[in-house]
Tab-separated table of C-alpha atoms in Angstrom:
chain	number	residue	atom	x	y	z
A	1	UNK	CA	5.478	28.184	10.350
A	2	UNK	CA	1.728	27.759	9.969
A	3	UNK	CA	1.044	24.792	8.129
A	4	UNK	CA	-2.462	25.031	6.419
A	5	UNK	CA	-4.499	22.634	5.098
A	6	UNK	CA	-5.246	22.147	1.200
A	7	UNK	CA	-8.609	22.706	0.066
A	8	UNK	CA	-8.076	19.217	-1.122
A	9	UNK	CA	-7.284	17.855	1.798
A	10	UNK	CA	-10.970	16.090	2.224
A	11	UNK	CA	-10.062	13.759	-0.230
A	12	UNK	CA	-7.052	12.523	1.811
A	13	UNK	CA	-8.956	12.222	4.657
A	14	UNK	CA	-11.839	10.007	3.116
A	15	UNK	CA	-9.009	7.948	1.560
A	16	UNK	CA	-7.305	7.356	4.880
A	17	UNK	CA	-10.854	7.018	6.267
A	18	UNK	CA	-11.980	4.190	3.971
A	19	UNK	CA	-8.893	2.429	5.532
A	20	UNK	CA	-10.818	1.419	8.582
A	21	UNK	CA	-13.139	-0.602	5.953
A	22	UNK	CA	-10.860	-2.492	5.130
A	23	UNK	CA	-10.068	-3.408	8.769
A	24	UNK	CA	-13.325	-4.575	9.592
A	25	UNK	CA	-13.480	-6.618	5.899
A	26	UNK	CA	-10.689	-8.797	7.506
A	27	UNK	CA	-12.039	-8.494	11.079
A	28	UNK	CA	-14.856	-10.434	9.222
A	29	UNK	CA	-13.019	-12.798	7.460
A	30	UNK	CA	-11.106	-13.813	10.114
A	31	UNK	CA	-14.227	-14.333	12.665
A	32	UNK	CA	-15.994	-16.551	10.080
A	33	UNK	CA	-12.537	-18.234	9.018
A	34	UNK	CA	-11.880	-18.906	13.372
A	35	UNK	CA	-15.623	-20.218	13.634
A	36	UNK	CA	-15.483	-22.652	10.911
A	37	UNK	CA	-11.760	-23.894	11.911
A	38	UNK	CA	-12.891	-24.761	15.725
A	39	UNK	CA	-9.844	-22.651	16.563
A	40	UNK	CA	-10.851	-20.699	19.705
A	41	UNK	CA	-9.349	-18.167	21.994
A	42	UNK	CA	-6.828	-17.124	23.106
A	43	UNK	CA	-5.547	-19.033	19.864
A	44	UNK	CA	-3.980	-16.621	17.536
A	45	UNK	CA	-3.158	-19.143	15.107
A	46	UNK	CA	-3.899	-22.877	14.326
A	47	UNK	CA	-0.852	-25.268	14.858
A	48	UNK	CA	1.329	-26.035	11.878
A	49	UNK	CA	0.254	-29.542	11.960
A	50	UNK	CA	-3.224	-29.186	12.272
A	51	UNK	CA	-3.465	-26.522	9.712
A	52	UNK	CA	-1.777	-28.821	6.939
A	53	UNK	CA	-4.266	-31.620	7.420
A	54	UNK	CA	-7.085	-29.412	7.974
A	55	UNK	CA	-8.376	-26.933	5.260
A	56	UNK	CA	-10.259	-24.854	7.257
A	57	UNK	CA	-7.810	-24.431	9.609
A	58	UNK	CA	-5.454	-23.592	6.753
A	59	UNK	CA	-7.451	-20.918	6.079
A	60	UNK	CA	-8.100	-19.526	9.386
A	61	UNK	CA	-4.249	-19.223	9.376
A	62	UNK	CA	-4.740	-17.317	6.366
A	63	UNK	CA	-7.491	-15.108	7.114
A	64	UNK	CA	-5.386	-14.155	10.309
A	65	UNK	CA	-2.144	-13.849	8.567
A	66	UNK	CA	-3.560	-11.538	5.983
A	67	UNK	CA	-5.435	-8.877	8.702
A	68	UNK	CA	-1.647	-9.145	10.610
A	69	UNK	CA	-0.174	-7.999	7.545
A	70	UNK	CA	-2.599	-5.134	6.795
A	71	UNK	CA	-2.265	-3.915	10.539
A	72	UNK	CA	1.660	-3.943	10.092
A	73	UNK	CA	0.981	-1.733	7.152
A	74	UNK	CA	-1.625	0.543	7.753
A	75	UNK	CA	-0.002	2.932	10.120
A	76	UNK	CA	2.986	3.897	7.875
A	77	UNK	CA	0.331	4.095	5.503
A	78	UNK	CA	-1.916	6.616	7.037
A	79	UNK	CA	1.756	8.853	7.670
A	80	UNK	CA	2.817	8.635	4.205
A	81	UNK	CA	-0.953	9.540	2.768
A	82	UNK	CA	-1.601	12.404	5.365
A	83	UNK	CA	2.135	13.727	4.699
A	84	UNK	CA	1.980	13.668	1.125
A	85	UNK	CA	-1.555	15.415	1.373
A	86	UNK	CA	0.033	18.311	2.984
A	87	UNK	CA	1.345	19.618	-0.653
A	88	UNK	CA	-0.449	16.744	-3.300
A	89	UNK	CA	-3.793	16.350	-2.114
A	90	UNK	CA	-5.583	14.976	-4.912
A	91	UNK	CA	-2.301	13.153	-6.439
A	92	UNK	CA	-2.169	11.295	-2.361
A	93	UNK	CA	-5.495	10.814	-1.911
A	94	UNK	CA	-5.455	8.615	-5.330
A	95	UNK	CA	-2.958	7.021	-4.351
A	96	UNK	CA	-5.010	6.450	-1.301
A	97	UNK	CA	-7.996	4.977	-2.737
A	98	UNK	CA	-5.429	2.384	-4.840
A	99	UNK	CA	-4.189	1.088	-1.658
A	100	UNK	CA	-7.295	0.964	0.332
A	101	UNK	CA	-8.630	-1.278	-2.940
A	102	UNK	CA	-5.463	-3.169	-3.228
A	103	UNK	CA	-5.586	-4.643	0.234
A	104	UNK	CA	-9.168	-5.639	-0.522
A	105	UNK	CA	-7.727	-7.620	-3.402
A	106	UNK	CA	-5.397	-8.708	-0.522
A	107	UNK	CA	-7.532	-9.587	1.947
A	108	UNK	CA	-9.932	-11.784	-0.203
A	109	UNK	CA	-7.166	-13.232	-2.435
A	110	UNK	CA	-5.310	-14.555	0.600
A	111	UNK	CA	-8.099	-15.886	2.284
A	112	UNK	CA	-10.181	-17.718	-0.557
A	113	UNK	CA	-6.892	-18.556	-2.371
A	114	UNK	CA	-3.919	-19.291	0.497
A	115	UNK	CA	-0.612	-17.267	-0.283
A	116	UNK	CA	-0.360	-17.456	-3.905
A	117	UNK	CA	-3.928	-15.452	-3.483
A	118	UNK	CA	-2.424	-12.421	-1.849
A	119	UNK	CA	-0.020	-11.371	-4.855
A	120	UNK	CA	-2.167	-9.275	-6.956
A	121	UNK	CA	-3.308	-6.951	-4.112
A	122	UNK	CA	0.387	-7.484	-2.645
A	123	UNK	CA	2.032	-6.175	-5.292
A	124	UNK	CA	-0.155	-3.107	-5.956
A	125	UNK	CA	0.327	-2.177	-2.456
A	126	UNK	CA	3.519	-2.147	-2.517
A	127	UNK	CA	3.815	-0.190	-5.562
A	128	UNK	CA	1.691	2.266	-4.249
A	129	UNK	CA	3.007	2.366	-1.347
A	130	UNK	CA	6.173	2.771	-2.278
A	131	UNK	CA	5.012	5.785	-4.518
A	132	UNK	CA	3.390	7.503	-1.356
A	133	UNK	CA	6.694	6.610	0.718
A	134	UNK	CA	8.748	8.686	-1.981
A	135	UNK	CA	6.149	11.524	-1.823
A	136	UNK	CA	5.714	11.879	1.830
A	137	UNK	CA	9.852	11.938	1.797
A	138	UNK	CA	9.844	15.028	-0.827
A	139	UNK	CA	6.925	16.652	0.907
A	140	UNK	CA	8.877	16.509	3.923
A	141	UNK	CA	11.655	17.690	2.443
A	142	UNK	CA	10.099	20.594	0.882
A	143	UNK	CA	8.692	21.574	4.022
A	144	UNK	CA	11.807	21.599	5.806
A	145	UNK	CA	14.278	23.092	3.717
């Protein structure tokens, strides 16, 4: 079986695109956040203890914690969007662009605001996400059987 590309399937590809954006937004924030904290290489994290007495260490840990968390879920991501494409291009590529702007939210919540900053962007990613997991799933299905 041929498997051919929606007309559509642009759109998915500039949402899963405008993912790398995203990636260097928290490359960013973490560079400045590491050059203000003193925390140098190979460092990937400042101590516990020197992160609760120091705020700019605090947020270095946060900066850092917050691009970990995107690159843990960008590449089931990118499968789910570019799956779900395959049969709902304009429906997935939405989706797309919600969870490409949701880990903005992320990204800057968590590393102006500490953890209780993350939970608006968290928890429309996760919605989202959870919407393109279910759609890759029936696209897949439909494609197999």
């Amino acid at each position: 079986m041929a498997i051919v590309l929606p007309s559509d399937y642009g759109y998915v590809l500039l949402a899963a695109a405008s993912s790398c954006l995203v990636n260097t937004l928290h490359s960013s924030l973490t560079s400045k956040a590491r050059k203000e904290s003193g925390v140098g290489y190979p460092a990937a994290y400042a101590a516990n203890d020197v992160a609760e007495k120091d705020p700019k260490a605090f947020k270095f840990n946060c900066a850092q914690r917050a691009h970990a968390n995107f690159t843990e879920n960008l590449t089931p991501f990118l499968g789910e969007l570019l799956i779900s494409g395959l049969r709902y291009p304009l429906f997935a590529a939405s989706l797309g662009g919600v969870w490409v702007f949701s880990r903005v939210i992320y990204a800057i919540g968590y590393t102006s605001n500490g953890p209780k900053g993350r939970m608006a962007g968290s928890l429309l990613s996760a919605l989202t996400d959870l919407v393109l997991k279910g759609t890759a799933m029936y696209t897949a299905f439909k494609f197999a059987f």
